[in-house]
Coordinates of C-alpha atoms and ligand atoms in Angstrom, one line a residue:
X1 CA 54.7 -49.1 -82.7
X2 CA 51.4 -48.1 -81.9
X3 CA 51.7 -44.3 -82.5
X4 CA 52.3 -43.8 -86.1
X5 CA 55.3 -41.6 -86.5
X6 CA 55.3 -40.6 -89.6
X7 CA 51.5 -39.0 -89.9
X8 CA 50.7 -36.0 -87.2
X9 CA 49.0 -37.1 -84.1
X10 CA 46.2 -35.0 -83.9
X11 CA 44.6 -35.4 -80.4
X12 CA 41.8 -34.8 -78.1
X13 CA 42.5 -35.4 -74.2
X14 CA 39.3 -35.2 -71.4
X15 CA 38.6 -36.5 -68.1
X16 CA 35.9 -38.9 -68.3
X17 CA 33.9 -40.6 -65.4
X18 CA 30.3 -40.4 -66.0
X19 CA 28.5 -43.3 -68.0
X20 CA 26.2 -40.5 -68.8
X21 CA 28.4 -38.6 -70.7
X22 CA 29.0 -41.5 -73.3
X23 CA 26.1 -39.7 -75.5
X24 CA 28.0 -36.4 -75.1
X25 CA 31.0 -37.7 -75.8
X26 CA 30.1 -39.8 -79.0
X27 CA 28.3 -36.3 -80.3
X28 CA 31.4 -35.0 -79.7
X29 CA 33.2 -37.6 -81.9
X30 CA 30.5 -37.5 -84.9
X31 CA 30.2 -33.5 -84.7
X32 CA 33.7 -32.2 -83.6
X33 CA 36.7 -34.4 -83.4
X34 CA 36.1 -36.5 -86.8
X35 CA 35.4 -33.6 -88.8
X36 CA 38.1 -31.8 -87.8
X37 CA 40.4 -34.5 -88.6
X38 CA 41.2 -35.5 -84.9
X39 CA 42.9 -39.0 -85.1
X40 CA 43.2 -39.7 -81.3
X41 CA 41.6 -39.5 -78.1
X42 CA 43.2 -39.6 -74.9
X43 CA 40.5 -40.5 -72.4
X44 CA 41.7 -39.9 -69.0
X45 CA 39.4 -42.3 -66.6
X46 CA 40.6 -43.8 -63.5
X47 CA 39.0 -43.9 -60.6
X48 CA 36.1 -42.8 -62.7
X49 CA 35.9 -46.1 -64.9
X50 CA 33.9 -48.8 -62.5
X51 CA 36.6 -51.4 -62.6
X52 CA 35.0 -55.3 -62.5
X53 CA 38.5 -56.2 -60.9
X54 CA 38.2 -53.6 -57.8
X55 CA 34.8 -52.0 -57.8
X56 CA 35.5 -50.6 -54.6
X57 CA 38.3 -48.5 -55.7
X58 CA 35.8 -46.9 -58.2
X59 CA 33.9 -43.4 -57.8
X60 CA 32.7 -43.4 -61.3
X61 CA 30.0 -44.9 -63.7
X62 CA 31.9 -45.6 -66.7
X63 CA 31.4 -49.4 -67.9
X64 CA 33.1 -51.8 -69.5
X65 CA 30.7 -51.9 -72.3
X66 CA 30.8 -48.1 -73.0
X67 CA 34.7 -48.4 -72.9
X68 CA 33.8 -50.9 -76.0
X69 CA 31.3 -48.6 -77.6
X70 CA 33.9 -45.6 -77.3
X71 CA 35.9 -47.8 -79.1
X72 CA 33.7 -49.1 -82.0
X73 CA 32.8 -45.6 -82.6
X74 CA 36.3 -44.3 -82.7
X75 CA 37.2 -47.3 -84.9
X76 CA 35.1 -46.2 -87.0
X77 CA 35.8 -42.6 -87.6
X78 CA 39.7 -43.6 -87.7
X79 CA 40.5 -42.6 -84.2
X80 CA 42.9 -44.2 -81.8
X81 CA 41.5 -44.4 -78.5
X82 CA 44.2 -44.1 -75.7
X83 CA 43.5 -44.7 -72.3
X84 CA 45.3 -42.3 -69.3
X85 CA 45.6 -43.9 -66.3
X86 CA 47.0 -41.6 -64.0
X87 CA 50.0 -42.8 -62.1
X88 CA 52.1 -41.9 -59.0
X89 CA 50.4 -38.0 -58.5
X90 CA 46.9 -36.5 -58.6
X91 CA 45.6 -39.4 -56.6
X92 CA 42.7 -37.1 -55.6
X93 CA 39.1 -36.3 -56.7
X94 CA 39.8 -32.9 -57.4
X95 CA 43.0 -30.7 -57.9
X96 CA 43.7 -28.7 -54.5
X97 CA 41.2 -30.4 -52.1
X98 CA 43.2 -32.9 -50.6
X99 CA 40.4 -35.7 -50.7
X100 CA 42.1 -39.0 -51.6
X101 CA 40.7 -41.5 -54.4
X102 CA 39.4 -44.6 -53.1
X103 CA 42.5 -46.5 -53.6
X104 CA 44.7 -44.1 -51.1
X105 CA 41.3 -43.9 -48.7
X106 CA 41.3 -47.5 -48.2
X107 CA 45.0 -48.0 -48.2
X108 CA 46.2 -44.9 -46.7
X109 CA 49.8 -46.7 -46.2
X110 CA 50.4 -45.7 -49.9
X111 CA 49.7 -42.0 -49.6
X112 CA 53.3 -40.4 -49.6
X113 CA 52.8 -37.6 -47.5
X114 CA 51.8 -39.0 -44.2
X115 CA 51.4 -35.5 -42.0
X116 CA 49.0 -34.1 -44.3
X117 CA 46.1 -31.9 -43.2
X118 CA 43.2 -33.4 -43.5
X119 CA 40.5 -31.8 -45.3
X120 CA 43.3 -29.3 -46.5
X121 CA 42.8 -26.9 -49.6
X122 CA 45.2 -25.0 -51.9
X123 CA 48.0 -23.6 -51.1
X124 CA 48.1 -26.1 -48.2
X125 CA 48.0 -29.2 -50.1
X126 CA 47.6 -29.6 -53.9
X127 CA 47.7 -33.5 -54.7
X128 CA 48.2 -36.7 -53.4
X129 CA 50.9 -38.9 -55.0
X130 CA 51.2 -42.4 -54.0
X131 CA 54.3 -43.8 -52.2
X132 CA 57.0 -44.2 -55.0
X133 CA 59.1 -46.7 -52.7
X134 CA 56.0 -49.0 -51.6
X135 CA 55.5 -51.1 -54.9
X136 CA 52.7 -53.4 -53.3
X137 CA 50.1 -50.6 -54.7
X138 CA 51.2 -52.5 -58.1
X139 CA 49.0 -55.4 -57.0
X140 CA 46.2 -52.9 -57.7
X141 CA 47.3 -50.4 -60.1
X142 CA 48.1 -53.2 -62.9
X143 CA 45.1 -55.0 -62.5
X144 CA 43.1 -52.2 -63.1
X145 CA 45.4 -50.7 -65.9
X146 CA 44.7 -53.8 -67.4
X147 CA 41.0 -54.3 -67.5
X148 CA 41.2 -50.7 -69.0
X149 CA 43.6 -52.0 -71.9
X150 CA 41.3 -55.0 -72.4
X151 CA 38.2 -52.9 -72.8
X152 CA 39.2 -50.6 -75.2
X153 CA 41.6 -53.0 -77.3
X154 CA 44.4 -50.3 -76.7
X155 CA 48.0 -50.6 -77.8
X156 CA 49.2 -47.2 -76.3
X157 CA 48.6 -46.1 -72.8
X158 CA 49.4 -42.6 -71.3
X159 CA 50.3 -43.0 -67.8
X160 CA 50.0 -39.2 -66.5
X161 CA 52.8 -38.7 -64.1
X162 CA 52.3 -34.9 -64.3
X163 CA 52.7 -32.3 -61.4
X164 CA 54.0 -34.8 -58.9
X165 CA 54.6 -32.3 -55.7
X166 CA 54.8 -35.2 -53.2
X167 CA 57.5 -37.5 -53.8
X168 CA 60.6 -38.8 -51.1
X169 CA 59.2 -37.0 -48.9
X170 CA 60.4 -36.6 -44.6
X171 CA 57.2 -38.1 -43.8
X172 CA 57.3 -41.0 -45.5
X173 CA 59.1 -44.1 -43.6
X174 CA 59.6 -45.7 -46.7
X175 CA 61.1 -42.5 -48.6
X176 CA 62.9 -39.9 -46.6
X177 CA 66.3 -39.2 -47.5
X178 CA 66.0 -41.4 -50.7
X179 CA 67.1 -39.1 -54.3
X180 CA 63.6 -38.0 -55.7
X181 CA 64.7 -38.4 -59.6
X182 CA 65.7 -41.8 -58.7
X183 CA 62.5 -42.5 -57.4
X184 CA 60.6 -41.1 -60.1
X185 CA 62.8 -42.6 -62.8
X186 CA 62.3 -46.0 -61.0
X187 CA 58.1 -45.4 -61.3
X188 CA 58.6 -44.6 -64.8
X189 CA 60.7 -47.8 -65.4
X190 CA 58.4 -49.9 -63.6
X191 CA 55.2 -48.9 -65.4
X192 CA 56.8 -49.1 -68.8
X193 CA 57.9 -52.5 -68.1
X194 CA 54.6 -53.7 -67.6
X195 CA 53.3 -52.1 -70.6
X196 CA 56.0 -53.2 -73.1
X197 CA 56.0 -56.6 -71.9
X198 CA 52.2 -56.8 -73.1
X199 CA 53.5 -54.9 -76.3
X200 CA 52.1 -51.5 -75.4
X201 CA 53.3 -48.4 -75.9
X202 CA 54.0 -45.4 -73.5
X203 CA 53.1 -42.2 -73.0
X204 CA 53.6 -39.6 -70.1
X205 CA 53.3 -35.8 -69.5
X206 CA 56.4 -34.1 -69.6
X207 CA 56.8 -31.6 -66.9
X208 CA 58.5 -33.7 -64.3
X209 CA 61.5 -34.2 -66.8
X210 CA 61.9 -30.2 -66.8
X211 CA 63.8 -27.8 -64.5
X212 CA 61.9 -25.0 -63.9
X213 CA 64.4 -22.5 -63.4
X214 CA 66.8 -23.0 -65.9
X215 CA 63.6 -22.9 -68.5
X216 CA 61.9 -20.0 -66.5
X217 CA 58.5 -22.0 -65.8
X218 CA 56.3 -22.6 -63.1
X219 CA 56.3 -25.5 -60.5
X220 CA 53.2 -27.0 -62.5
X221 CA 54.9 -26.6 -65.7
X222 CA 58.4 -27.7 -64.7
X223 CA 59.9 -29.5 -62.0
X224 CA 61.2 -27.2 -58.7
X225 CA 61.5 -30.6 -56.3
X226 CA 64.4 -32.2 -57.9
X227 CA 63.0 -35.0 -60.1
X228 CA 64.5 -33.1 -63.3
X229 CA 67.3 -35.1 -63.2
X230 CA 65.2 -38.2 -64.3
X231 CA 65.2 -36.7 -67.7
X232 CA 69.2 -38.2 -68.2
X233 CA 68.5 -41.3 -66.5
X234 CA 68.1 -42.9 -70.3
X235 CA 68.1 -46.4 -69.0
X236 CA 64.7 -46.0 -66.8
X237 CA 63.3 -43.0 -68.6
X238 CA 63.5 -44.6 -72.2
X239 CA 63.7 -42.5 -75.4
X240 CA 60.7 -44.6 -76.7
X241 CA 58.4 -43.0 -74.4
X242 CA 56.3 -40.2 -76.0
X243 CA 56.2 -37.1 -74.3
X244 CA 53.3 -34.9 -74.3
X245 CA 54.6 -31.8 -73.6
X246 CA 52.2 -29.1 -72.1
X247 CA 52.1 -25.3 -71.8
X248 CA 49.1 -23.6 -70.7
X249 CA 50.7 -19.9 -70.3
X250 CA 52.4 -17.8 -72.5
X251 CA 56.2 -17.7 -72.5
X252 CA 57.6 -14.9 -74.3
X253 CA 61.1 -16.5 -74.1
X254 CA 59.2 -19.4 -76.1
X255 CA 59.0 -23.4 -75.0
X256 CA 62.6 -24.7 -74.9
X257 CA 61.0 -27.8 -73.5
X258 CA 60.2 -29.0 -76.8
X259 CA 63.5 -28.5 -78.1
X260 CA 65.0 -30.1 -75.2
X261 CA 62.8 -33.2 -75.6
X262 CA 63.4 -33.8 -79.1
X263 CA 67.3 -33.2 -79.2
X264 CA 67.3 -36.2 -77.1
X265 CA 65.2 -38.5 -79.3
X266 CA 61.8 -38.3 -77.8
X267 CA 59.0 -38.4 -80.2
X268 CA 57.2 -35.3 -78.6
X269 CA 53.4 -34.1 -79.1
X270 CA 52.9 -30.2 -78.2
X271 CA 49.9 -30.3 -75.7
X272 CA 47.5 -27.1 -75.3
X273 CA 45.1 -25.9 -73.0
X274 CA 41.6 -23.9 -72.9
X275 CA 43.7 -20.1 -74.2
X276 CA 43.2 -19.9 -77.8
X277 CA 45.7 -17.1 -77.6
X278 CA 48.5 -18.3 -75.8
X279 CA 48.1 -22.0 -77.9
X280 CA 48.5 -19.7 -80.8
X281 CA 51.6 -18.5 -79.5
X282 CA 52.9 -21.5 -78.4
X283 CA 51.9 -22.9 -82.0
X284 CA 54.1 -20.1 -83.7
X285 CA 57.4 -21.5 -81.7
X286 CA 56.2 -25.1 -82.7
X287 CA 56.7 -24.7 -86.0
X288 CA 60.3 -22.8 -85.3
X289 CA 60.8 -26.4 -83.7
X290 CA 59.6 -28.4 -86.5
X291 CA 62.0 -26.0 -88.9
X292 CA 65.1 -26.4 -86.6
X293 CA 64.4 -30.3 -86.0
X294 CA 64.7 -31.0 -89.5
X295 CA 67.4 -28.9 -90.3
X296 CA 69.7 -30.1 -87.2
X297 CA 68.5 -33.6 -87.7
X298 CA 67.3 -34.0 -84.0
X299 CA 66.6 -37.4 -83.4
X300 CA 63.3 -36.7 -81.6
X301 CA 60.7 -35.6 -84.0
X302 CA 57.5 -32.8 -83.3
X303 CA 54.8 -35.3 -84.1
X304 CA 51.4 -33.7 -83.6
X305 CA 49.4 -31.9 -81.2
X306 CA 46.9 -32.8 -78.1
X307 CA 44.1 -30.4 -77.1
X308 CA 43.3 -30.8 -73.4
X309 CA 40.1 -30.7 -71.6
X310 CA 40.6 -31.1 -67.7
X311 CA 37.0 -30.7 -66.7
X312 CA 35.0 -34.1 -66.7
X313 CA 32.6 -34.4 -69.7
X314 CA 29.2 -34.5 -69.4
X315 CA 26.8 -33.7 -71.9
X316 CA 26.6 -30.3 -71.2
X317 CA 30.3 -29.6 -71.6
X318 CA 30.2 -31.6 -75.0
X319 CA 27.9 -29.2 -76.4
X320 CA 29.9 -26.4 -74.9
X321 CA 33.2 -27.6 -76.8
X322 CA 31.0 -27.6 -80.1
X323 CA 29.6 -24.6 -79.2
X324 CA 33.2 -23.0 -78.8
X325 CA 34.0 -24.8 -82.1
X326 CA 31.4 -23.3 -84.2
X327 CA 31.4 -20.2 -82.9
X328 CA 27.7 -20.2 -81.2
X329 CA 29.0 -19.5 -77.7
X330 CA 31.0 -16.3 -77.2
X331 CA 34.5 -16.0 -75.4
X332 CA 34.3 -16.8 -71.9
X333 CA 35.7 -14.8 -68.6
X334 CA 36.6 -18.6 -67.1
X335 CA 40.0 -19.5 -68.5
X336 CA 38.9 -23.4 -68.0
X337 CA 35.6 -22.9 -69.7
X338 CA 35.0 -25.9 -72.1
X339 CA 33.8 -23.5 -75.1
X340 CA 37.5 -22.3 -74.9
X341 CA 38.2 -25.5 -75.5
X342 CA 36.4 -25.4 -79.0
X343 CA 38.0 -22.1 -80.0
X344 CA 41.5 -23.4 -78.9
X345 CA 40.8 -26.6 -81.2
X346 CA 39.6 -24.2 -84.0
X347 CA 42.2 -22.1 -83.8
X348 CA 45.1 -25.0 -83.8
X349 CA 43.8 -28.1 -85.4
X350 CA 43.4 -27.2 -89.1
X351 CA 47.3 -26.2 -88.5
X352 CA 48.1 -30.1 -88.0
X353 CA 48.6 -30.4 -92.0
X354 CA 52.3 -28.9 -90.8
X355 CA 53.4 -31.8 -89.0
X356 CA 52.8 -34.1 -91.9
X357 CA 56.0 -33.5 -93.8
Ligands
ZN1 ZN1 57.3 -43.0 -49.7

């Protein structure tokens, strides 16, 4: 398949929606990612990419030619570019402000929660989801996804699916009373089918497949709404999906989700946030899971690591990441500071060699 399962996946993820930031991204690739041995770049684009098929549903300025240029640059550095097309959840401009993306503004029938507070803020609202019962949305989603795939000549697509809070809501006439795990699983299947028919491998975040109560995790990191039984719906959540299992909080009891995914047969990528101390703790437990996986012959492998950057990249932020990596920018009080991501890269990525055995 498209992701090399024999060697370590060493990935960098960033949100990206600004043509002006292409220079910063290229600089980051040349001066940071390539020298550190990264071999994958996950670009979270929608709706920051300026779609040719539906320009009215874009709110960013990244062009088709920009993506081709990024792809060429990454090819030269042996870095695989993987587009992240955020599906179902996070259909909003900013986390916590409830302002829907242009597609949902133009088509409010796709908004799952019909009784949301206009202009609401966290904790009245977190992020909009699209309605998991209204398949009319795919007449827009699939052409957009396909255009990005074409521009990047991609053979892997990350479909997002993290932090779904709004699904099967009572306020949605199409979803009311439906099983939330079934709704989630059928969405995974629809997206996976679309990609697999094109010979493309699917990646997704793992958090909705995890039982928050059982694992002692919060509602972002794992599910508290009834989606997690989708984990066992193997006909829909198929084991050929590569799971990026993210943890940004420190868990003194470890990170048992990694073990859960590996035992079920998923190729699993440990995904780190911007906190180098928490990342070192998570990493320490990853070594345990690598050891246990080999010793107990778990069918899934812990196949690598992913460093995540959640602020849309700008040239300034690219410099801050590099500054954090080379130590020219000191520690910040802001846990999502881009320089913290740089420090996290410096703390974790050199250890990626352990995945290669
Ligand atoms: Zn619905």
